[in-house]
């Protein structure tokens, strides 16, 4: 029997003098703002230098997101002014040309934590939590006691700009607005500007505001960013392309990598009455057939969702791992893309004059805990990049550079896990970060990037993400290794070519003059000595008109006529009619183009010339040229045609075809063997 109410009341009254009751009186709820006010380090405001950077970063991220959602090419202005160096007081200004913010929403956007539109949306965006810019305003409020001054204007002839001062009431997580009034914002059709004061310390180096904005320009080549530092020096990162990123679309969760607790919560909140309908409609990539296979593999008959138990959820998660489900759809993600990664690197790193940009790699999408993600990677090598010391690592998450906690990031761990000595870079002890004149870029794009903290400084060490990063880097590294090998071979043969082509004719002229005889024809002699088909690629770029002129001069320095094809892959958006030159054969949907040269006589030449036009014209590397139809041993300046391109339609012998395949596969097999050993070591 249970005690009656009077008895319970008597028992309760009797214990009121205990310590537990005294402690209970002190227990109270705190607001999220009050929590972060006392734990600023969680948001990244844990040092003066870092605090200054974090404020700029959050504002710039919001500006880029807003512009892209409104289909506006971003123009962002950032200014840092030192008010009082002794007191470490700084004024920060960030202005954009975005769509602006509706008047009544301005206080919530800048003065209320956990207020935003992207937290529940399953799509890629820079901001996800609704904390960043409001946390910046909060830190400025508490560190200097001054309000943030915000002004914003939305597009429209009759729309007026509004300005106001905002302070956050940390007790209730609500904005306090003063000095609100309309004003004419001359010369501004639409956009937002925030000015705030904060405690900070401006420093240069790898973790500076300048470095963050430079890296932001690399991975956001569609944005123009202007920065004015405390000394009044102005830096302008011009946009490298007029093409906006592909808009990410909101999708349903992907079941791959789902955890039991999350599945339980989804079952409890679903609007569907039975389990099969829940699987089909609340997840992406699950059809009627796939739903049936999952239920069959789990041993569960279709039942009402209200009756699903924890044990059922465990069985379903195991079944999902077994059933083959199509990879996550990628329209929820907005990858930078191979050409624009290269374009961004070329534009911002132009002063370093790198000798080689390894073709960037974009991996297929995968999923972790229902959140799709993909990895992109690129490597820049040589030129004026410092050869001493460790390579530079550009860590990017959803197009946002990560500057702090490099050692705790899965990107760094993935780079350190590889044996870079196999790809031409120095690596002391065979592990750790490689050394050499290189820059490694890795971009992780996801609907929800698993950061290690609310400061969004490093990506958590998740096996699926690390494996994808390693795979992308291996592909880039193989391109780099191939380039280094090719450069070494070309260097040796070019020296021989110069001797035969330049010195031998000069010797013949002088000898003929001394002997008073006519200069002999050395064409046959040079052909016997050289015995090569020489491909000499050349290019020039007109930056003003965005035109790249490419020429391939092909010389037949053999003793017989040759017929062959040249192959390369062009950025399709840069192709125009000039490509249709005399030797043009065809081009497929991927931009792989073929030129056919027939019956080229000994010691004669042919030229292929065409233009590429537009934003990505200069990303094409003319040295990426392949040749088929001639024994690759006789070819210099072009690689044997990769096997996946095929050699159909070419009039060559079966033995020549075998030689082409063997030459291409020999290096592939060597690298595959090395990577197999590396993978086995990783597994151990």
XYZ file of C-alpha atoms in Angstrom, residues 48-49 51-53 56 79-93 139-140 143-144 146-147 195-204 209 228-231:
42
model
C 42.965 38.356 -27.117
C 44.369 37.438 -30.553
C 38.910 36.746 -29.925
C 39.618 39.387 -32.554
C 39.755 36.755 -35.296
C 35.574 38.753 -37.909
C 38.171 46.984 -41.189
C 40.079 46.632 -37.906
C 40.903 49.840 -36.006
C 42.939 50.090 -32.829
C 41.142 52.479 -30.424
C 43.456 52.140 -27.440
C 46.512 49.899 -27.785
C 47.326 49.994 -24.059
C 43.787 48.907 -23.140
C 43.649 46.476 -26.112
C 40.441 48.072 -27.376
C 39.607 47.566 -31.056
C 36.775 48.591 -33.332
C 35.648 46.081 -35.967
C 33.589 46.859 -39.073
C 31.675 39.267 -26.104
C 31.986 42.855 -27.310
C 34.517 43.065 -22.670
C 34.064 46.791 -23.433
C 29.692 49.148 -25.538
C 26.743 48.136 -27.737
C 30.329 47.910 -36.039
C 31.332 46.719 -32.591
C 34.089 47.274 -30.042
C 35.949 44.427 -28.394
C 39.012 43.552 -26.401
C 41.645 41.996 -28.611
C 45.171 41.947 -29.937
C 46.025 42.249 -33.623
C 48.882 40.036 -34.782
C 50.126 38.766 -38.133
C 42.786 37.898 -39.700
C 41.954 47.314 -43.981
C 44.318 46.536 -41.112
C 45.022 48.717 -38.021
C 47.943 50.381 -39.836
